[in-house]
Coordinates of C-alpha atoms and ligand atoms in Angstrom, one line a residue:
X1 CA 83.0 84.0 -128.3
X2 CA 80.0 84.3 -125.7
X3 CA 78.2 81.3 -126.9
X4 CA 81.1 78.9 -125.8
X5 CA 80.2 75.1 -125.7
X6 CA 83.1 73.2 -126.2
X7 CA 86.4 73.1 -124.1
X8 CA 88.5 74.5 -127.1
X9 CA 86.0 77.3 -127.1
X10 CA 86.6 78.0 -123.5
X11 CA 90.3 77.8 -124.0
X12 CA 90.4 80.2 -126.8
X13 CA 88.0 82.5 -125.0
X14 CA 90.3 82.3 -121.9
X15 CA 93.4 83.0 -124.0
X16 CA 92.1 85.8 -126.1
X17 CA 90.5 87.3 -122.6
X18 CA 93.9 87.1 -121.1
X19 CA 96.2 88.4 -123.9
X20 CA 94.7 89.7 -126.9
X21 CA 91.7 92.0 -126.2
X22 CA 93.6 94.9 -127.8
X23 CA 95.5 92.7 -130.5
X24 CA 93.3 89.7 -131.3
X25 CA 94.7 87.0 -133.3
X26 CA 98.1 88.8 -133.6
X27 CA 99.9 85.4 -134.3
X28 CA 97.3 84.3 -136.8
X29 CA 97.2 87.2 -138.8
X30 CA 101.1 87.1 -139.0
X31 CA 101.0 83.4 -140.4
X32 CA 97.8 84.1 -142.5
X33 CA 99.3 87.1 -144.1
X34 CA 102.6 84.9 -145.0
X35 CA 100.1 82.4 -146.2
X36 CA 98.5 84.5 -148.7
X37 CA 97.3 88.1 -148.9
X38 CA 93.7 87.2 -149.4
X39 CA 93.5 85.5 -145.8
X40 CA 94.9 88.7 -144.2
X41 CA 92.5 90.8 -145.9
X42 CA 89.7 88.7 -145.0
X43 CA 90.5 89.1 -141.3
X44 CA 91.2 93.0 -141.6
X45 CA 87.5 93.0 -143.5
X46 CA 85.7 90.8 -140.7
X47 CA 87.2 93.0 -138.1
X48 CA 88.7 90.3 -136.1
X49 CA 86.9 88.7 -133.3
X50 CA 87.8 91.1 -130.7
X51 CA 85.4 92.9 -128.2
X52 CA 85.3 96.6 -127.4
X53 CA 86.7 97.3 -123.9
X54 CA 84.0 98.2 -121.8
X55 CA 85.6 100.1 -118.7
X56 CA 88.5 101.8 -118.3
X57 CA 90.7 101.4 -115.8
X58 CA 90.8 97.5 -116.0
X59 CA 89.3 96.4 -112.6
X60 CA 91.9 94.3 -110.4
X61 CA 90.7 90.6 -110.4
X62 CA 90.7 88.7 -107.0
X63 CA 93.7 86.4 -107.5
X64 CA 96.1 89.5 -107.6
X65 CA 95.3 90.2 -104.2
X66 CA 96.3 86.9 -102.6
X67 CA 99.2 84.7 -102.9
X68 CA 99.0 82.2 -105.5
X69 CA 98.9 78.3 -104.3
X70 CA 102.0 76.0 -104.1
X71 CA 103.6 74.0 -106.6
X72 CA 103.6 70.3 -107.0
X73 CA 106.2 67.4 -108.5
X74 CA 103.9 66.5 -111.2
X75 CA 101.8 69.0 -113.1
X76 CA 98.1 68.7 -114.0
X77 CA 96.2 70.8 -116.8
X78 CA 94.1 73.7 -115.6
X79 CA 91.0 72.9 -113.6
X80 CA 88.7 74.6 -116.1
X81 CA 90.2 72.3 -118.7
X82 CA 89.3 68.8 -116.7
X83 CA 86.6 68.1 -119.2
X84 CA 89.1 67.7 -121.8
X85 CA 89.3 63.7 -121.7
X86 CA 89.8 60.8 -123.7
X87 CA 86.8 59.1 -125.3
X88 CA 86.8 55.6 -123.7
X89 CA 85.3 52.5 -126.2
X90 CA 85.1 49.2 -123.8
X91 CA 83.2 46.9 -126.3
X92 CA 83.4 44.2 -123.3
X93 CA 82.5 46.5 -120.3
X94 CA 83.8 45.6 -117.0
X95 CA 84.3 41.7 -118.1
X96 CA 87.3 42.7 -120.3
X97 CA 87.9 46.3 -119.1
X98 CA 91.4 46.5 -120.5
X99 CA 90.2 45.8 -124.1
X100 CA 89.0 48.5 -126.0
X101 CA 90.3 51.7 -127.1
X102 CA 90.3 55.6 -126.4
X103 CA 90.1 58.4 -128.5
X104 CA 92.1 61.6 -128.5
X105 CA 89.8 64.6 -128.0
X106 CA 91.4 66.3 -131.2
X107 CA 88.6 68.6 -131.2
X108 CA 89.7 70.4 -128.2
X109 CA 93.6 70.4 -128.9
X110 CA 95.8 72.7 -131.2
X111 CA 99.4 72.5 -132.5
X112 CA 100.7 69.2 -133.7
X113 CA 101.8 67.3 -130.5
X114 CA 99.2 65.3 -128.6
X115 CA 99.7 65.7 -124.7
X116 CA 101.0 62.1 -123.5
X117 CA 97.8 62.0 -120.9
X118 CA 95.9 62.5 -124.2
X119 CA 97.5 59.9 -126.4
X120 CA 94.7 57.6 -127.7
X121 CA 94.8 54.0 -126.5
X122 CA 94.2 50.6 -128.1
X123 CA 94.8 47.8 -125.8
X124 CA 93.8 44.1 -127.0
X125 CA 94.1 42.7 -123.1
X126 CA 94.8 45.5 -120.8
X127 CA 97.8 47.4 -119.9
X128 CA 100.3 45.0 -118.1
X129 CA 102.2 45.8 -115.0
X130 CA 105.7 45.5 -115.9
X131 CA 108.8 45.9 -113.8
X132 CA 111.3 47.4 -115.9
X133 CA 114.0 46.0 -113.8
X134 CA 112.9 42.5 -114.7
X135 CA 111.9 43.4 -118.3
X136 CA 114.1 41.9 -121.1
X137 CA 114.0 42.4 -124.8
X138 CA 115.4 39.5 -127.2
X139 CA 116.6 39.7 -130.9
X140 CA 116.8 36.2 -132.2
X141 CA 115.9 33.9 -135.1
X142 CA 117.9 34.2 -138.3
X143 CA 120.7 36.3 -136.6
X144 CA 124.4 35.6 -136.1
X145 CA 124.3 36.7 -132.4
X146 CA 121.0 36.2 -130.5
X147 CA 121.0 39.3 -128.2
X148 CA 119.3 40.1 -124.7
X149 CA 118.9 43.6 -123.4
X150 CA 117.6 44.9 -120.1
X151 CA 116.0 48.5 -119.9
X152 CA 119.5 49.8 -118.4
X153 CA 121.4 48.4 -121.4
X154 CA 119.4 50.0 -123.9
X155 CA 119.8 53.4 -122.3
X156 CA 123.4 53.2 -123.0
X157 CA 123.0 53.4 -126.4
X158 CA 123.0 56.2 -128.7
X159 CA 119.3 57.6 -129.2
X160 CA 117.8 59.6 -131.7
X161 CA 114.4 61.8 -131.3
X162 CA 111.8 62.2 -133.8
X163 CA 108.3 63.3 -134.2
X164 CA 105.8 60.6 -135.7
X165 CA 102.1 59.9 -135.5
X166 CA 100.7 56.7 -134.3
X167 CA 97.2 56.1 -135.8
X168 CA 95.1 52.8 -135.6
X169 CA 93.9 51.6 -138.7
X170 CA 90.6 51.3 -137.3
X171 CA 90.4 55.2 -137.0
X172 CA 87.5 56.6 -139.1
X173 CA 85.8 53.1 -138.6
X174 CA 82.3 54.7 -137.9
X175 CA 82.7 56.3 -141.5
X176 CA 81.9 53.0 -142.7
X177 CA 78.4 53.1 -141.2
X178 CA 75.5 53.9 -143.7
X179 CA 74.6 57.2 -141.7
X180 CA 77.0 59.7 -140.6
X181 CA 77.6 59.5 -136.5
X182 CA 76.8 62.7 -134.8
X183 CA 79.8 62.8 -132.3
X184 CA 82.9 65.0 -131.8
X185 CA 85.9 64.7 -134.2
X186 CA 87.9 62.9 -131.5
X187 CA 85.1 60.1 -131.5
X188 CA 85.2 60.0 -135.5
X189 CA 88.8 60.1 -136.2
X190 CA 90.6 60.4 -132.9
X191 CA 92.7 57.3 -133.2
X192 CA 95.5 59.4 -134.2
X193 CA 98.3 60.8 -131.9
X194 CA 101.5 62.7 -132.5
X195 CA 104.7 62.4 -130.1
X196 CA 108.1 63.3 -129.9
X197 CA 109.6 59.7 -129.7
X198 CA 113.1 59.0 -128.5
X199 CA 114.7 55.7 -128.9
X200 CA 117.3 53.5 -130.6
X201 CA 117.1 52.9 -134.5
X202 CA 116.5 49.2 -134.8
X203 CA 119.0 48.9 -137.7
X204 CA 121.5 49.6 -134.7
X205 CA 120.6 46.5 -132.7
X206 CA 119.7 44.5 -135.9
X207 CA 123.2 45.2 -137.2
X208 CA 124.8 44.2 -133.9
X209 CA 123.0 40.8 -133.8
X210 CA 123.9 40.3 -137.6
X211 CA 121.1 39.2 -139.9
X212 CA 121.3 36.3 -141.9
X213 CA 121.2 36.6 -145.6
X214 CA 117.6 34.7 -145.5
X215 CA 116.3 37.1 -142.9
X216 CA 113.7 39.1 -145.0
X217 CA 110.8 39.6 -142.2
X218 CA 110.6 39.7 -138.4
X219 CA 108.3 39.0 -135.7
X220 CA 107.6 41.6 -133.1
X221 CA 105.6 40.3 -129.9
X222 CA 104.2 42.5 -126.9
X223 CA 104.6 41.1 -123.4
X224 CA 100.9 41.7 -122.9
X225 CA 98.2 39.0 -122.2
X226 CA 97.1 39.5 -125.7
X227 CA 100.6 38.6 -126.8
X228 CA 100.0 41.3 -129.7
X229 CA 102.6 40.0 -132.7
X230 CA 103.1 41.2 -136.1
X231 CA 105.2 40.3 -139.1
X232 CA 107.3 43.1 -140.3
X233 CA 109.4 43.5 -143.7
X234 CA 112.9 43.9 -143.2
X235 CA 113.4 46.8 -145.5
X236 CA 111.1 48.8 -142.8
X237 CA 112.9 47.3 -139.9
X238 CA 116.2 48.7 -141.4
X239 CA 114.8 51.9 -142.5
X240 CA 113.0 54.3 -139.9
X241 CA 111.8 51.7 -137.3
X242 CA 113.2 52.4 -133.5
X243 CA 112.9 51.0 -130.4
X244 CA 110.8 53.7 -128.5
X245 CA 111.9 54.8 -125.1
X246 CA 110.7 58.2 -124.4
X247 CA 107.7 60.0 -125.3
X248 CA 107.5 63.6 -125.3
X249 CA 110.6 63.9 -123.2
X250 CA 109.8 61.6 -120.5
X251 CA 109.7 57.9 -120.3
X252 CA 106.7 56.0 -122.0
X253 CA 103.5 56.0 -120.5
X254 CA 102.3 52.4 -119.5
X255 CA 99.5 53.0 -122.1
X256 CA 102.1 53.6 -124.9
X257 CA 104.0 50.2 -124.0
X258 CA 106.4 51.3 -121.0
X259 CA 109.3 50.3 -120.9
X260 CA 109.6 49.9 -124.5
X261 CA 107.7 49.8 -128.0
X262 CA 108.3 49.3 -131.5
X263 CA 107.7 52.4 -133.6
X264 CA 107.1 51.8 -137.4
X265 CA 106.5 55.4 -138.6
X266 CA 103.6 55.6 -141.1
X267 CA 102.7 51.9 -140.7
X268 CA 99.2 50.7 -139.1
X269 CA 99.2 51.2 -135.3
X270 CA 98.7 47.8 -134.8
X271 CA 102.3 46.9 -136.0
X272 CA 103.7 49.3 -133.5
X273 CA 103.9 46.7 -130.7
X274 CA 104.0 48.0 -127.1
X275 CA 105.7 46.1 -124.1
X276 CA 107.9 44.8 -126.8
X277 CA 109.8 41.7 -125.5
X278 CA 111.3 39.8 -128.7
X279 CA 112.1 40.3 -132.3
X280 CA 112.7 37.2 -134.3
X281 CA 114.3 37.5 -137.8
X282 CA 112.4 35.3 -140.3
X283 CA 112.5 34.3 -144.0
X284 CA 108.9 35.2 -144.5
X285 CA 105.8 36.5 -142.4
X286 CA 104.6 34.6 -139.7
X287 CA 100.8 35.0 -140.4
X288 CA 100.0 35.5 -136.6
X289 CA 96.4 35.9 -135.5
X290 CA 96.7 39.6 -135.5
X291 CA 97.2 39.9 -139.2
X292 CA 94.9 37.0 -140.4
X293 CA 91.7 37.2 -138.3
X294 CA 92.1 41.1 -137.9
X295 CA 93.8 43.9 -139.3
X296 CA 93.0 42.5 -142.9
X297 CA 90.8 44.7 -145.5
X298 CA 87.5 43.1 -146.6
X299 CA 87.3 43.2 -150.4
X300 CA 84.2 43.4 -152.6
X301 CA 84.9 39.9 -154.0
X302 CA 84.8 38.1 -150.5
X303 CA 88.5 38.1 -150.3
X304 CA 90.7 39.8 -147.4
X305 CA 93.8 41.8 -148.4
X306 CA 96.6 41.5 -145.9
X307 CA 99.4 43.6 -145.1
X308 CA 98.0 47.2 -145.7
X309 CA 100.8 48.5 -143.7
X310 CA 101.4 52.3 -144.9
X311 CA 98.6 54.4 -143.9
X312 CA 97.0 56.5 -146.3
X313 CA 97.0 60.3 -146.6
X314 CA 94.4 61.7 -144.2
X315 CA 93.2 65.3 -142.5
X316 CA 90.3 66.5 -140.4
X317 CA 89.2 69.7 -139.8
X318 CA 89.4 70.2 -135.9
X319 CA 88.0 73.5 -135.6
X320 CA 85.1 74.6 -136.2
X321 CA 83.7 71.1 -135.7
X322 CA 80.7 69.5 -134.1
X323 CA 80.0 70.6 -130.5
X324 CA 80.8 74.2 -131.1
X325 CA 78.4 76.9 -132.2
X326 CA 79.4 79.6 -134.7
X327 CA 79.0 83.5 -134.5
X328 CA 78.9 85.2 -138.0
X329 CA 81.9 86.8 -139.1
X330 CA 85.8 85.9 -138.8
X331 CA 86.8 82.1 -137.8
X332 CA 90.0 80.4 -138.3
X333 CA 89.6 77.0 -140.0
X334 CA 92.2 74.6 -138.5
X335 CA 92.7 70.9 -138.5
X336 CA 95.3 68.1 -138.7
X337 CA 96.7 66.3 -141.7
X338 CA 98.9 63.4 -141.9
X339 CA 100.4 60.4 -144.2
X340 CA 102.0 57.2 -143.6
X341 CA 103.8 57.9 -146.8
X342 CA 105.9 60.9 -145.8
X343 CA 105.4 64.4 -145.6
X344 CA 102.3 66.4 -145.9
X345 CA 102.7 68.6 -149.2
X346 CA 99.7 70.6 -149.2
X347 CA 96.2 70.7 -147.7
X348 CA 93.2 72.3 -149.5
X349 CA 90.0 73.5 -147.6
X350 CA 86.6 74.0 -149.1
X351 CA 83.6 75.6 -147.5
X352 CA 81.3 74.8 -150.3
X353 CA 81.4 70.9 -150.3
X354 CA 84.1 70.5 -152.6
X355 CA 83.1 72.7 -155.4
X356 CA 85.9 75.2 -154.9
X357 CA 89.2 74.5 -153.0
X358 CA 91.5 76.9 -151.4
X359 CA 95.0 76.1 -150.2
X360 CA 95.7 76.3 -146.4
X361 CA 98.7 77.4 -144.6
X362 CA 100.7 74.5 -143.0
X363 CA 102.4 75.4 -139.8
X364 CA 105.9 75.0 -138.7
X365 CA 108.4 72.5 -140.0
X366 CA 107.2 69.6 -141.8
X367 CA 108.2 66.3 -140.6
X368 CA 107.8 63.0 -142.5
X369 CA 104.9 60.8 -141.2
X370 CA 104.2 63.2 -138.7
X371 CA 100.8 65.4 -138.1
X372 CA 100.8 68.9 -139.7
X373 CA 98.6 71.6 -138.5
X374 CA 96.9 73.7 -141.4
X375 CA 94.9 77.0 -140.9
X376 CA 92.7 78.8 -143.1
X377 CA 91.0 82.4 -142.4
X378 CA 87.1 82.0 -143.0
X379 CA 84.4 84.7 -142.9
X380 CA 81.0 82.8 -142.2
X381 CA 78.0 85.0 -143.4
X382 CA 75.4 83.0 -141.5
X383 CA 74.4 80.6 -144.1
X384 CA 74.7 76.8 -144.6
X385 CA 78.3 75.5 -145.3
X386 CA 80.3 72.4 -145.8
X387 CA 83.7 72.3 -144.5
X388 CA 85.8 69.9 -145.9
X389 CA 89.8 69.4 -146.0
X390 CA 92.0 67.4 -148.5
X391 CA 95.4 66.6 -148.0
X392 CA 98.2 65.8 -150.5
X393 CA 101.4 64.0 -149.4
X394 CA 105.2 64.5 -150.9
X395 CA 104.5 61.3 -152.9
X396 CA 101.6 63.1 -154.6
X397 CA 98.7 60.8 -153.1
X398 CA 95.7 62.7 -152.6
X399 CA 93.0 62.2 -149.7
X400 CA 90.3 60.1 -151.6
X401 CA 86.5 61.2 -151.3
X402 CA 84.0 59.1 -149.9
X403 CA 82.6 58.1 -153.3
X404 CA 86.4 56.9 -154.4
X405 CA 87.3 55.0 -151.6
X406 CA 84.1 53.5 -149.8
X407 CA 83.4 51.0 -153.0
X408 CA 86.8 49.5 -153.0
X409 CA 85.9 47.5 -149.8
X410 CA 83.0 45.3 -148.8
X411 CA 80.4 46.1 -146.5
X412 CA 81.7 44.8 -143.5
X413 CA 85.1 46.4 -143.8
X414 CA 86.2 48.4 -140.7
X415 CA 90.0 49.3 -141.5
X416 CA 91.7 52.3 -143.4
X417 CA 89.0 54.7 -143.9
X418 CA 90.9 58.0 -144.7
X419 CA 88.3 59.7 -146.8
X420 CA 87.7 63.5 -146.8
X421 CA 85.6 64.6 -143.9
X422 CA 82.7 66.7 -143.9
X423 CA 81.2 69.4 -141.3
X424 CA 78.0 70.7 -142.2
X425 CA 77.3 74.2 -140.7
X426 CA 73.7 75.2 -140.1
X427 CA 72.2 78.5 -140.3
X428 CA 72.1 78.4 -136.6
X429 CA 75.7 78.0 -136.3
X430 CA 75.7 74.5 -135.1
X431 CA 77.5 71.7 -136.9
X432 CA 76.7 68.3 -138.1
X433 CA 78.7 65.5 -139.4
X434 CA 77.7 64.7 -143.0
X435 CA 78.5 62.4 -145.8
X436 CA 79.2 64.6 -148.7
Ligands
MTE501 N1 101.5 44.4 -127.1 C1 100.6 45.2 -127.7 N2 100.8 46.1 -128.7 C2 99.9 47.0 -129.3 C3 98.7 46.6 -129.0 C4 98.0 45.9 -128.1 O1 97.1 45.5 -127.7 N3 99.4 45.1 -127.6 N4 97.5 47.3 -129.8 C5 97.9 47.9 -131.2 C6 97.2 48.7 -131.9 S1 95.7 48.0 -132.6 C7 97.3 50.1 -131.7 S2 96.3 51.3 -132.9 C8 98.7 50.7 -131.2 C9 97.9 51.7 -130.2 O2 99.2 52.4 -129.7 P1 99.0 53.5 -128.1 O3 97.7 52.4 -127.7 O4 100.1 53.9 -128.0 O5 98.1 54.8 -129.1 O6 99.3 49.6 -130.3 C10 99.5 48.5 -130.9 N5 100.4 47.9 -130.3
MO502 MO1 94.9 49.5 -134.1

């Protein structure tokens, strides 16, 4: 860990320096052993990633000789981690500074939950400034009792907490370009974030309003100046849809839809309407601008496919990844896997470009339509390697290769690329994005 290059490397260097000089990768070793004897054996054979202790006794560092600084009302990440930032894409520059997206720096994170300040963003006309005391949310259309709620009204309802990802259907769109873009994982597939959301099951509010028998779809509309609006099938609304009020324990961030948003777990990000102002129950889809001119898949026969709502099985190795430089010996290959279809059932990892696959360990409890963390021990022998991950969800759907998926669309398509991602490790330890 001498030649650290990225934030993730620095963070891990700090952690191993602080706590694990004598017992490197203690936690990892236990998890790897439970995942399979081969992995634990590999770590022992590779001799871990520790350094031999240089001097005894340990020198006393300066901060142990002065009182520490005072505390504050709202915390910030460590100073040395300041460079862990979202990647900003502003296609219209300052003319439309609110329009565009930011991507989560997934290459610098670990675990499964995305810190709220690093949640990816997609705004079609900026973040509206909403006074929660004035905001109203309405359910109307084909209902027996049209209802209006203020934020304070909603906060009185029983709530549920669930872990789910939100992913933009444009995540991975750069992968449709003819040549692999050389950029970190966050730029290439960082429009995915995973949070604990707390709010009210939409079914509770719809039942209260009383859906008329013709009510088969609903329209959800945001109160931003894009008036983002999408049609949602009633089956989804009555299944696991919720009105999100809290994100990772605190009220929603403005960027995530404060004071309330629609959450449609596993459905393409666009349908998760932020700054939600109304839901209209209808007998058919509305065919809004956001589901006709955009968010359709361009097919090879010149037609466009609408309502590809459920997101595919996806995964990406976040470490090692582009921007890091490997030393020979032991490394943990780790990354994120997720599917709009439910839980992640397994993730296989290849280090030889898909010739052989090995089951990775899945960490922690598995939640449906949530990011799973996978890990696999690896010893890098200093020669070229092609790192890939391939996820399978509980419906048995397997993450497709580029060869399988790309020809299913026409050249101009930008949505729903969930193909297997490849990192090409060079003999000098640097890493490139490759199409394999
Ligand atoms: N009102 C409103 N809702 C919106 C959007 C928007 O621009 N306005 N963008 C959509 C898109 S395209 C995505 S991918 C998700 C992104 O959610 P996030 O910004 O919280 O990550 O919000 C969706 N909901
Ligand atoms: Mo999106």
